[in-house]
XYZ file of C-alpha atoms in Angstrom:
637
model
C 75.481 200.294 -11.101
C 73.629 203.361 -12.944
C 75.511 206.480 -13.535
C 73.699 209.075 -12.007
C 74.815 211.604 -13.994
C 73.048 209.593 -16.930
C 69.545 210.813 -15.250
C 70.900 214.456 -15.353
C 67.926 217.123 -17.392
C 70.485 217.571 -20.181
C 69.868 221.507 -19.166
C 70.752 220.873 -15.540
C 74.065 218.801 -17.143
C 75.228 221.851 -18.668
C 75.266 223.412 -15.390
C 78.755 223.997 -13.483
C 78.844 221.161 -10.616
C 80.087 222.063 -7.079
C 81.893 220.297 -4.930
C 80.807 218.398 -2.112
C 80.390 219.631 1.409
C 82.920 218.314 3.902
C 86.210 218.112 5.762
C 88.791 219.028 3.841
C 90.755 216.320 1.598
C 94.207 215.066 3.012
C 95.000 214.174 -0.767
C 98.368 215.645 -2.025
C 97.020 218.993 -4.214
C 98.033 222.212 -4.229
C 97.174 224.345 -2.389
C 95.076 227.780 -4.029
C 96.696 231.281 -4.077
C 96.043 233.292 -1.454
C 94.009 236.462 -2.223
C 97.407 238.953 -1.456
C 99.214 237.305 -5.078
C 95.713 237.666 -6.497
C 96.368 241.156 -6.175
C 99.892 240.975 -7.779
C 99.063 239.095 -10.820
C 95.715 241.560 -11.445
C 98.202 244.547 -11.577
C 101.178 242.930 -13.828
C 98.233 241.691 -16.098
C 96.615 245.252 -16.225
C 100.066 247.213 -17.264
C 100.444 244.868 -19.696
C 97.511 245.279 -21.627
C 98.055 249.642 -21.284
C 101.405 248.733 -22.884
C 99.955 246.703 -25.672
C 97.138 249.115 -26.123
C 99.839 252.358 -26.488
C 101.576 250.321 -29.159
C 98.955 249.086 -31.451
C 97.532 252.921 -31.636
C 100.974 254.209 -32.706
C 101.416 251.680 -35.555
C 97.941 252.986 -36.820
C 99.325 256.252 -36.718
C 102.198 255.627 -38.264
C 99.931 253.440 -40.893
C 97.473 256.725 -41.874
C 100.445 258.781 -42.564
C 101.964 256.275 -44.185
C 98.905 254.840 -46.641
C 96.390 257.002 -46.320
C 97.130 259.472 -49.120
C 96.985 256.174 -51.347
C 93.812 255.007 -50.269
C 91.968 258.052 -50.250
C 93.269 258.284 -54.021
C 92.084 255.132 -54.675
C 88.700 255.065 -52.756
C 87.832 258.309 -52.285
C 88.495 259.603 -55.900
C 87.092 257.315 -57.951
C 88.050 257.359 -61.730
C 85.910 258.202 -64.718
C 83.246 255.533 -65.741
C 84.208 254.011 -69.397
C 81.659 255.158 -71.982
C 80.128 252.105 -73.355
C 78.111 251.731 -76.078
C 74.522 249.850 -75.976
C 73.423 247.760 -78.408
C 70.724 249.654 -81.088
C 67.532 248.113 -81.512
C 65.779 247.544 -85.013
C 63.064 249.890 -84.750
C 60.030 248.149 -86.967
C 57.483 250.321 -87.698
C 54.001 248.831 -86.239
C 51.743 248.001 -89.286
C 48.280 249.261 -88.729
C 45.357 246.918 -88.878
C 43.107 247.802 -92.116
C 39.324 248.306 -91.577
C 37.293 245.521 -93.410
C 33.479 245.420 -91.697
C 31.845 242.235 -91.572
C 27.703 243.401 -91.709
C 25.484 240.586 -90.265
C 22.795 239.841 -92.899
C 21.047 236.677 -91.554
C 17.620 237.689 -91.501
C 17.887 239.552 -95.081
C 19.916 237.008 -96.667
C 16.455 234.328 -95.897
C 18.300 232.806 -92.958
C 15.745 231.964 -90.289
C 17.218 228.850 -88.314
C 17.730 228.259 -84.386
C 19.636 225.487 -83.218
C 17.737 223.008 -80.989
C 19.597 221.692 -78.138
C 16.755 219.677 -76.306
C 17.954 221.676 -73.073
C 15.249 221.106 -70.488
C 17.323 221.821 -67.049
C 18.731 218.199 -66.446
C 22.207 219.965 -67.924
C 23.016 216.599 -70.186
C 26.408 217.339 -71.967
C 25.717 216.746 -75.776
C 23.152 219.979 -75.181
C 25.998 222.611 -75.347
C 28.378 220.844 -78.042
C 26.600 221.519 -81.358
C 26.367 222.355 -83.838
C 27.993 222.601 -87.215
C 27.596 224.237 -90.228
C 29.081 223.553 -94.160
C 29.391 225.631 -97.084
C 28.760 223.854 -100.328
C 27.689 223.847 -104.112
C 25.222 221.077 -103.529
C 23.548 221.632 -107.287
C 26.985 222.558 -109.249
C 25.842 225.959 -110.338
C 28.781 227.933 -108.875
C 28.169 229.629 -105.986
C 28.035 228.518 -102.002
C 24.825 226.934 -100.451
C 24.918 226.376 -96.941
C 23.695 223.409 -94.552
C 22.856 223.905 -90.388
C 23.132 221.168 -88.133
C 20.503 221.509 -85.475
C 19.785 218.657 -82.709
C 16.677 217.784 -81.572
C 14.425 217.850 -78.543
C 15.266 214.199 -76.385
C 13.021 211.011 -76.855
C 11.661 211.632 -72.965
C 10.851 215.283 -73.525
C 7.207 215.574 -72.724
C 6.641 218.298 -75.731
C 7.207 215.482 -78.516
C 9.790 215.522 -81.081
C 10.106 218.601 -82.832
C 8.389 219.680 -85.994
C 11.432 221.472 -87.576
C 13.845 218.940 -89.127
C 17.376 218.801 -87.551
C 19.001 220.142 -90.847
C 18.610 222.790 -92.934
C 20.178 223.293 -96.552
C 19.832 226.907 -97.714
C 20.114 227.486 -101.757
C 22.166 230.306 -102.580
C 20.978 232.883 -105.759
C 24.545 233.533 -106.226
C 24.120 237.313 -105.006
C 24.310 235.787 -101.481
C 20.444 235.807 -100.919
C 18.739 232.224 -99.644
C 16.194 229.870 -99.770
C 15.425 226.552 -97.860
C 15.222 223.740 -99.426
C 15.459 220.867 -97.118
C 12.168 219.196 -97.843
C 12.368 219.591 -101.630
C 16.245 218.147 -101.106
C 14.868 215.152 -99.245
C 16.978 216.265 -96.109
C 13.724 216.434 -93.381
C 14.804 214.713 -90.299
C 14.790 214.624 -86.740
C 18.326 213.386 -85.124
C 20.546 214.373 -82.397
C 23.043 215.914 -85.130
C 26.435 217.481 -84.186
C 28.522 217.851 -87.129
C 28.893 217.619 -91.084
C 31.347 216.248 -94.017
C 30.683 217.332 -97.786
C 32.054 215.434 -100.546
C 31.543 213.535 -103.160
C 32.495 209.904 -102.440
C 31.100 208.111 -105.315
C 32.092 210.590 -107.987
C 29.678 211.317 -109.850
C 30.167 214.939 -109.274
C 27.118 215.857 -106.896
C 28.449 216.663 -103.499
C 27.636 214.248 -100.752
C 26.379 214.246 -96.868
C 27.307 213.097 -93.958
C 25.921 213.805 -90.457
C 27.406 212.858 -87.205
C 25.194 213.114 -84.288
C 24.395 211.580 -80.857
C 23.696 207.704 -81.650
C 23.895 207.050 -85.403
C 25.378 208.775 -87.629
C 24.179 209.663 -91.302
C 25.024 209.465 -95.110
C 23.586 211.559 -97.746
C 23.851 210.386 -101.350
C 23.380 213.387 -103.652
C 21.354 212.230 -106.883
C 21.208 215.855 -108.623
C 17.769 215.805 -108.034
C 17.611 215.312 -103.638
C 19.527 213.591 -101.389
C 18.689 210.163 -100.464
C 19.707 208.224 -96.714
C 22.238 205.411 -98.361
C 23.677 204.459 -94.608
C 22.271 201.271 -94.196
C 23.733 200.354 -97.294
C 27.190 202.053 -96.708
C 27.324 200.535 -93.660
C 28.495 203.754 -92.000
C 26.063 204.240 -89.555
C 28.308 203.356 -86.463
C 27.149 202.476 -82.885
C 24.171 203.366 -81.462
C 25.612 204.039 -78.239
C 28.570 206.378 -79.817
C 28.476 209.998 -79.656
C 30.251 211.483 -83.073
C 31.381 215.032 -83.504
C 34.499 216.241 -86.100
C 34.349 214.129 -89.874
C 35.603 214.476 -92.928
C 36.173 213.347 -96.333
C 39.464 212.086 -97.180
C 41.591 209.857 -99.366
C 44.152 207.963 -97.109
C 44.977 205.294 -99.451
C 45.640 207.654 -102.638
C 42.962 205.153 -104.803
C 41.351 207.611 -106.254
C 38.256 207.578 -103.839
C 36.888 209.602 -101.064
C 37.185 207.587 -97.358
C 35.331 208.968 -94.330
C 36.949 209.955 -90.896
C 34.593 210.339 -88.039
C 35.467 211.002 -84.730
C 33.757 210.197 -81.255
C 33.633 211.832 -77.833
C 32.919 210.022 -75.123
C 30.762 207.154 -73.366
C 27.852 208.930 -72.730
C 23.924 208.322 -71.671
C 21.892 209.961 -69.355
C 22.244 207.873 -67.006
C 25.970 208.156 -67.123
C 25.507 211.761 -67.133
C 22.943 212.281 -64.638
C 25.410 210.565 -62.008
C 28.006 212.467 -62.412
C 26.055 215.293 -60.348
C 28.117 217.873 -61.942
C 27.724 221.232 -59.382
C 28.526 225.037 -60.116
C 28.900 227.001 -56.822
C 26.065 229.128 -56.226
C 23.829 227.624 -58.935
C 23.586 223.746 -58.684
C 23.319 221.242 -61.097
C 25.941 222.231 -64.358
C 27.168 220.841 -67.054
C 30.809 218.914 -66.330
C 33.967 217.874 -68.441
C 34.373 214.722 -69.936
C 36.821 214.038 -67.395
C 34.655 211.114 -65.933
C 33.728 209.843 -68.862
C 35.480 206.684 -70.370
C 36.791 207.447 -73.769
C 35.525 206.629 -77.421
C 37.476 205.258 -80.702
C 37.398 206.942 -84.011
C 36.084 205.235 -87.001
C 38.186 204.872 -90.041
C 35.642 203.816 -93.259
C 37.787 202.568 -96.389
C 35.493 203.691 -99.560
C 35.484 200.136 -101.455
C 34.053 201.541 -104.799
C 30.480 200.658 -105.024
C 28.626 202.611 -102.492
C 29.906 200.560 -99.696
C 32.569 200.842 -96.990
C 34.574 198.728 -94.665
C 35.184 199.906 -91.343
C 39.361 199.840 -90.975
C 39.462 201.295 -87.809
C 41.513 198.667 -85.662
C 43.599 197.530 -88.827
C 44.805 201.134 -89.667
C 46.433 201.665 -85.963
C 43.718 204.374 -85.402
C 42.381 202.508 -81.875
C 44.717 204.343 -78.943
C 43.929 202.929 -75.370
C 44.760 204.269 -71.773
C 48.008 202.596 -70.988
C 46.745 202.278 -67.154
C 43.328 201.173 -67.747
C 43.021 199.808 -71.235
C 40.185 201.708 -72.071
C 40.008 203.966 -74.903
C 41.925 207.399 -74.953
C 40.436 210.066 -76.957
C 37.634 212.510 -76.307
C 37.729 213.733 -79.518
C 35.908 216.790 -81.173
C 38.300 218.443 -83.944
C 39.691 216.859 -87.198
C 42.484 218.089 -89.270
C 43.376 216.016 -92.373
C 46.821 217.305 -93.283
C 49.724 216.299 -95.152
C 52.093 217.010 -92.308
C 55.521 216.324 -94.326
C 54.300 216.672 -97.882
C 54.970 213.102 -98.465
C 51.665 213.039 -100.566
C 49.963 210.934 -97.886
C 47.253 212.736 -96.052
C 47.748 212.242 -92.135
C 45.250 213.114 -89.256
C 45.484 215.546 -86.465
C 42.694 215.193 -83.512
C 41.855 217.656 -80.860
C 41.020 215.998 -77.310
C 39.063 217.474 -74.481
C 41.039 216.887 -71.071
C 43.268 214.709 -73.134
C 46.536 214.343 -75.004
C 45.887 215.430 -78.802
C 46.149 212.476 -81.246
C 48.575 212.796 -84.684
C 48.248 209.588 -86.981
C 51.245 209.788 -89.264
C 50.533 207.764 -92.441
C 53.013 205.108 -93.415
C 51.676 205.087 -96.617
C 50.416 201.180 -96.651
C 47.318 201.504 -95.073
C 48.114 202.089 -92.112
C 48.610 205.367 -89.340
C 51.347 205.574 -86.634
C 50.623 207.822 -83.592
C 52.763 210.241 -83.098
C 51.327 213.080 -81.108
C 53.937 213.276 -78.169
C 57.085 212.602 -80.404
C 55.924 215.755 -82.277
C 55.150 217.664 -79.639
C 51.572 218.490 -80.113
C 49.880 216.081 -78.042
C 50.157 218.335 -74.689
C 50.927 222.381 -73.755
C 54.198 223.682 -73.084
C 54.183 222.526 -69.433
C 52.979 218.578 -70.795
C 49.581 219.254 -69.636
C 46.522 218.501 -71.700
C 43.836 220.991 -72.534
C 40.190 221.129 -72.948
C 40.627 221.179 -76.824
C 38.033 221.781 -79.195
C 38.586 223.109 -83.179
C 41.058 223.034 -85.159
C 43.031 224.013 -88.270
C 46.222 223.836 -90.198
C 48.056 226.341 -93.011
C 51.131 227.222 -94.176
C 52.821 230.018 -92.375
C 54.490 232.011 -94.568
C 56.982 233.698 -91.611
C 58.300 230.465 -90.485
C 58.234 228.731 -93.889
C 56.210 225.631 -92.053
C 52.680 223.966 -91.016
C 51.017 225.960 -88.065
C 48.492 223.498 -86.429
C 45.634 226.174 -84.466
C 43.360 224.526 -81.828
C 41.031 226.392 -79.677
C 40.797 225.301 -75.927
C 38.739 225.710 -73.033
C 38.436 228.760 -71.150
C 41.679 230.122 -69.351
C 43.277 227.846 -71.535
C 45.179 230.127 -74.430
C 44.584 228.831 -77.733
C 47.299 226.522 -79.701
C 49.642 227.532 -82.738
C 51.907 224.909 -83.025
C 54.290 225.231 -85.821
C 56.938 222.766 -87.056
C 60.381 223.546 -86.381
C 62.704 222.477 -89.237
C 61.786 218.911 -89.359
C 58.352 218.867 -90.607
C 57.579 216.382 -87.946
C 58.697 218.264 -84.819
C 56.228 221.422 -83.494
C 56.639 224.069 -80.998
C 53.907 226.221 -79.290
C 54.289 229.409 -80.715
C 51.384 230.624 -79.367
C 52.821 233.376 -76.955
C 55.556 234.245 -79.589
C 53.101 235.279 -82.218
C 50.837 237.256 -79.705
C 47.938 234.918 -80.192
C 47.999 233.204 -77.092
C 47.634 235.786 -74.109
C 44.640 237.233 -76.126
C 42.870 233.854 -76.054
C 43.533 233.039 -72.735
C 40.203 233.873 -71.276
C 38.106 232.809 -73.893
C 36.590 229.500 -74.515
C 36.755 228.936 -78.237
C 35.097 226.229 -80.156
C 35.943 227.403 -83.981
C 38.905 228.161 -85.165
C 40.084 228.718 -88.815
C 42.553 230.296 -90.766
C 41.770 232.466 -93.798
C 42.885 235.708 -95.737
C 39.962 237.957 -94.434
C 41.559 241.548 -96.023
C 43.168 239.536 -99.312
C 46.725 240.501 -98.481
C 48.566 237.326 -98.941
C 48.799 236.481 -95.205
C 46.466 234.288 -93.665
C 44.230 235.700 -90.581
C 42.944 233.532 -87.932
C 39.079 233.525 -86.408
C 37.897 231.986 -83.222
C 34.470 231.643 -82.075
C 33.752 231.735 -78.459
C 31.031 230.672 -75.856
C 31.042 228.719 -72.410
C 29.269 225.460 -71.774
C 27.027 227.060 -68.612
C 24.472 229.981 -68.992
C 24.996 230.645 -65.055
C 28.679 230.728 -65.202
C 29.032 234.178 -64.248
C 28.033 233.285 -60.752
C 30.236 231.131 -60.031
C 33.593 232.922 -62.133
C 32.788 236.539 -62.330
C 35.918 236.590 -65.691
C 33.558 234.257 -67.543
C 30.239 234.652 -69.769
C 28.323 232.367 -70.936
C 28.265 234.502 -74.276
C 31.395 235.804 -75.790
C 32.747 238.000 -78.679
C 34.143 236.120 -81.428
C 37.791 237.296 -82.146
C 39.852 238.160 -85.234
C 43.504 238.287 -85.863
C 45.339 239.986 -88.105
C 48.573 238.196 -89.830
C 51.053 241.828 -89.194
C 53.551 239.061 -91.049
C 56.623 237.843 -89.460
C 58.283 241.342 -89.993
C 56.294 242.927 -86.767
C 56.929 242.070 -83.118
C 54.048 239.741 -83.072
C 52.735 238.089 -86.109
C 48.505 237.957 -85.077
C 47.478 241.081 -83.828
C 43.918 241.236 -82.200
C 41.234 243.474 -84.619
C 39.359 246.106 -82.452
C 35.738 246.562 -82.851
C 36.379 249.610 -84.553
C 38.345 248.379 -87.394
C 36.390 245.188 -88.131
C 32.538 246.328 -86.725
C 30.321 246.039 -83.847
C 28.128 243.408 -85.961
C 31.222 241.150 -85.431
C 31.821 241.514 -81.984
C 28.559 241.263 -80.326
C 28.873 237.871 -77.912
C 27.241 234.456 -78.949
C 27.504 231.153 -77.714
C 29.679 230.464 -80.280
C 30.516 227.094 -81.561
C 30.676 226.217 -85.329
C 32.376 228.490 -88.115
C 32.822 228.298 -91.327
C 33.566 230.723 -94.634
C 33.113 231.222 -98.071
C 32.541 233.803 -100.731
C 28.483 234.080 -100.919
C 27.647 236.960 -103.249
C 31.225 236.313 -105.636
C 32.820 239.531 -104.738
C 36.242 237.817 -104.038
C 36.545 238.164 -100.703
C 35.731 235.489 -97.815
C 32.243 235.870 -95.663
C 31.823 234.367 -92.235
C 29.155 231.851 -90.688
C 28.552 231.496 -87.262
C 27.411 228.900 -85.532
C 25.246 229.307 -81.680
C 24.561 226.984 -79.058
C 20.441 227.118 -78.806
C 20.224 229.516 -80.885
C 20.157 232.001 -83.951
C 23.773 231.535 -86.061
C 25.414 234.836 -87.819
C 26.073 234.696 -91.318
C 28.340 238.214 -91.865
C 29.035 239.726 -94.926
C 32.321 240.897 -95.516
C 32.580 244.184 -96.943
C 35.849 244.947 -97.478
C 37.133 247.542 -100.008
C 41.154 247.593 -99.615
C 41.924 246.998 -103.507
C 43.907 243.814 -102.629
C 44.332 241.576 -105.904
C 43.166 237.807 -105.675
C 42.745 234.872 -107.258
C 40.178 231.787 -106.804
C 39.884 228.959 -107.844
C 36.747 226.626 -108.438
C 36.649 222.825 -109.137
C 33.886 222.034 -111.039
C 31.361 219.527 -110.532
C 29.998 216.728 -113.344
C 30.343 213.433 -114.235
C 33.802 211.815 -113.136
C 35.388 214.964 -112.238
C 37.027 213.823 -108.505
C 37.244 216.682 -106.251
C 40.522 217.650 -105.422
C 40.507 217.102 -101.558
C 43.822 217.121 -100.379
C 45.266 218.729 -102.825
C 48.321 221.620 -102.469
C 48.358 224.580 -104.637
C 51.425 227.246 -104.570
C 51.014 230.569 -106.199
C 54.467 232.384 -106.746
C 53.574 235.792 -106.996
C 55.467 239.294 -105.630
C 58.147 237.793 -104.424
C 56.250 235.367 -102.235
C 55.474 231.772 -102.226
C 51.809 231.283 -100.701
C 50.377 227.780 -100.272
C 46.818 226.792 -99.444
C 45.609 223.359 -99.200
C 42.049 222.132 -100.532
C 40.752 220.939 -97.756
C 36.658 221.730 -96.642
C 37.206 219.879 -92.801
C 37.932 222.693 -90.941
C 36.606 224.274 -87.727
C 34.501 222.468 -85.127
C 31.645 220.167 -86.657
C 32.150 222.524 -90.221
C 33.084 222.578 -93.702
C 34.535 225.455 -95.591
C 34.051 226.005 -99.252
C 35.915 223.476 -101.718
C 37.261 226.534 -103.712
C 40.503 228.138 -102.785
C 40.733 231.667 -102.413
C 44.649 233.563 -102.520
C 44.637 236.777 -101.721
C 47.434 238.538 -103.515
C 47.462 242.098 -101.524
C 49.440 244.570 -103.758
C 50.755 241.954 -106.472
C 49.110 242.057 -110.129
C 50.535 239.525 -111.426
C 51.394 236.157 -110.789
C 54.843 233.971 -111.924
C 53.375 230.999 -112.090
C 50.858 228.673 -110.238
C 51.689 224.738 -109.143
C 48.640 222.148 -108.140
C 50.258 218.801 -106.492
C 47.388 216.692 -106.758
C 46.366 214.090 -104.285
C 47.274 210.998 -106.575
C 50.607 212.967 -106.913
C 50.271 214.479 -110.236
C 52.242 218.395 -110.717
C 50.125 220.440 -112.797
C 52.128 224.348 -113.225
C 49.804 226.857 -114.953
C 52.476 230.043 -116.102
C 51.166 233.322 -115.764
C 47.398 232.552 -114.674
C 45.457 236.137 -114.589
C 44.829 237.934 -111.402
C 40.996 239.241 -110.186
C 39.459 236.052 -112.083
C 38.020 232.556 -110.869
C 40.563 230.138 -112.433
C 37.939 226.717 -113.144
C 40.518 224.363 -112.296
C 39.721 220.542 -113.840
């Protein structure tokens, strides 16, 4: 039978149970006290509690006049605090940033350009990702030319194809005034170009083309008299259906002959892009990330010697899938050939948008290992990826290692990692030098390193600009044009290394906002010091003159051009001078979609002299010049 106390509320359980109603029990119990002994016990139990009451407050009297004096000399006169003596800070005095202007002379200089996107309002990606721009001696007389890399207007665009040819090579007069040539240079044409690689890869000591765009790419052969379209025969046109952005001209096998790099973005059409219905709130249709878009390989072209290539791409370890889904990984746009553990084997480094950053190590027989998350540059300090987009590589003088920069999307603080005793291991020192929580906002597309005020240290330049015009609606911290910035190298002796330059110290010509996307520098009128070329989404670029006038000593050095002279791409050169070791590396890829200029300028700030100067060649060769003068160009063969 059921216990009915199992049925009990358990509230109404914990309730005091009486007993039943009824005639009393004739069970043998005792009987209860009667209420007379009630009394009794109440006052026995009363006087004994007064008792034990009197006694306890007599032992606490006893107690204060026994203890207190004691306690009031221990609590209530407390002894002296111990002096102790703080630990004295360095105090470092803050170096001030130097003025050096930069004066924009595009119009005067003969530089009337505007990059066409094709934009038309159906927001299709590849509209905001160009373009590039290369400095160059295309006709071996000395000083820098410079080549644009427009787009075009889209097969489907009701207006026709555009008059104005996608490129644009400027001649320079060697006082930094300009003239188009592109016609007379055989250069007219009408392509969806992104990006551009100079060098010479036949060596015959005219500089070379090549063009990566939307569909197929381009090669250039210089003749000395024009350029002529060798691709077909090159066989480095690539796939029609591939979208390439960062190249560059390198020698990976050390034979003595320039191999091209080119690498690719994403899948895209417009149909692909179309359905991804991309929306900005308060605006509509935008442009998206890649992050929908599958993935695109790199192609690796191994120069065979007589104007032909073979494409090595899958042989060399270059072709990185999606462990989940098998498809390719990168979404790349930047390319830095660097020698990351001076092995004298140039390896790659690869910015990825939305995805981990790529770092082929070269194992020296023809093939790359990837390496990216071993060394730790493949993802942020929290192991995310980034939206990244240029890049560039030096030697940091205050840490006595590489420094890898890469600019990233907006609220996304641009990258300095720098390798941390083993050449192969990198740290983000991008909050430690100051550069990163003055980049956070910014979207940067350029980035380079270079000695802007000739004082040994190297600067670093970003250029800046969002993807939508309309952004501002929808994020009221974002514009769809943005100043460029410019950081000052303080050196490792200052409590951060890259200090932002104010308007005021480097001019308001420099800071007015662009769209800014590629970048690029070079000495243009052969004053020494390094002028700046800005690239702008749909529109006019900057070219600015820097007008510096700190007395900093310098030395440059040019490689000239002519019959089987090899350009020295790749190469290392150390200049021992004032107590101080600098290193630059020849190297034109640099940037987003740009080239620099082949010759090296070392700013030597306050030296006038210089020990000695050491060229490691790319074959390996040492070459030590003793002595070399100061405030000359050094022609270097």
């Amino acid at each position: 039978m059921e216990d009915p106390a199992s049925k009990l509320d358990p509230l109404e359980a914990r309730k005091p149970v009486s007993p039943p109603a009824g005639p009393a029990s004739s069970s043998p119990q005792s009987a209860p006290p009667e209420p007379e002994d009630d009394a009794v016990i109440g006052r026995a139990l009363k006087w004994s509690l007064g008792v034990l009451a009197a006694l306890a407050l007599l032992a606490g009297l006893v107690a204060c006049v026994l203890y207190l004096p004691g306690w009031l000399s221990r609590f209530g006169q407390p002894e002296e605090a111990a002096e102790v003596e703080l630990p004295r800070l360095r105090e470092v005095p803050r170096a001030e940033v130097p003025t050096v202007r930069f004066t924009e002379i595009t119009a005067q200089a003969g530089i009337d350009f505007v990059q066409e996107n094709g934009a038309q309002g159906e927001k299709l990606l590849p509209e905001t990702m160009g373009g590039g721009c290369a400095f160059l001696d295309y006709d071996n007389d000395g000083d820098q030319d410079l080549l644009l890399v427009g787009s075009a207007r889209w097969p489907w665009d009701p207006r026709g194809p555009s008059e104005r040819s996608s490129l644009a090579l400027y001649r320079n007069d060697g006082r930094g005034q300009f003239e188009e040539v592109t016609d007379q240079q055989g250069l007219h044409t009408n392509l969806y170009a992104m990006g551009v690689a100079v060098g010479d890869f036949d060596n015959d000591g005219f500089t070379d083309l090549f063009i990566s765009a939307v569909g197929r790419n381009r090669l250039y052969r210089n003749t000395g008299q024009g350029f002529e379209d060798v691709t077909e025969l090159a066989g480095v046109g690539g796939d029609e259906d591939r979208w390439s952005t960062g190249c560059g001209w390198v020698d990976y096998n050390r034979d003595g002959r320039l191999d091209l790099v080119v690498v690719n973005y994403v899948r895209w059409s417009r149909e692909i892009d179309l359905a991804q219905n991309f929306q900005l709130v308060g605006v509509g249709r935008a442009y998206g990330p890649p992050v929908s878009f599958e993935g695109s390989f790199p192609y690796l072209y191994r120069n065979d010697g007589d104007g032909k290539f073979t494409d090595v791409t899958a042989e060399a370890g270059l072709q990185v899938r999606n462990p989940d889904t098998g498809v390719p990984l990168a979404k790349s746009l930047g390319l830095a050939p660097v020698d990351l553990d001076s092995d004298g084997w140039i390896d790659l480094v690869v910015a990825n948008d939305t995805v981990q950053n790529l770092v082929f190590h070269n194992q020296a027989n023809g093939t790359f290992r990837e390496i990216g998350k071993l060394c730790g540059i493949a993802f942020d300090m929290a192991g995310q990826a980034r939206g990244a987009m240029g890049i560039d590589t030096a030697h940091l003088p205050g840490y006595d290692a590489l420094g890898v920069a890469i600019g990233n999307f907006a609220n996304e603080m641009t990258a300095l990692y720098v390798a941390q005793g083993d050449p192969l291991q990198f740290t983000d020192a991008a909050i430690a030098t100051g550069l990163g929580p003055a980049t956070r906002l910014e979207l940067t597309f350029g980035v380079f390193f270079f000695d802007y005020d000739l004082d040994g240290r190297l600067d670093l330049l970003g250029a800046n600009g969002h993807l939508e015009e309309e952004i501002n609606k929808g994020q009221p911290s974002q514009h769809y044009q943005q100043p460029p910035q410019l950081f000052w190298n303080a050196g490792p002796d200052q409590p951060t290394m890259f200090v932002r330059v104010p308007e005021d110290r480097c001019g308001a010509d420099f800071c007015a906002p662009l769209v800014g996307r590629g970048a690029a520098y070079a000495d243009i009128d052969g004053d020494a010091d390094l002028d700046v070329l800005l690239m702008a989404s749909g529109g006019r670029p900057r070219l600015l003159r820097n007008d510096q006038q700190l007395g900093h000593h310098w030395i440059r050095l040019q490689f000239p051009g002519g019959a089987m002279r090899r350009q020295p791409i790749g190469a290392w050169i150390e200049v021992h001078a004032g107590g101080n070791v600098l290193r630059r590396q020849v190297m034109p890829t640099r940037s987003y979609l740009s080239q620099v200029e082949l010759p090296v300028t070392i700013g030597l700030g306050g030296a006038t002299s210089v020990e000695r100067m050491t060229i490691r060649w790319p074959e390996g060769h040492v070459q030590t010049i003793p002595q070399p003068p100061v405030d000359q160009v050094l022609v270097v063969e």
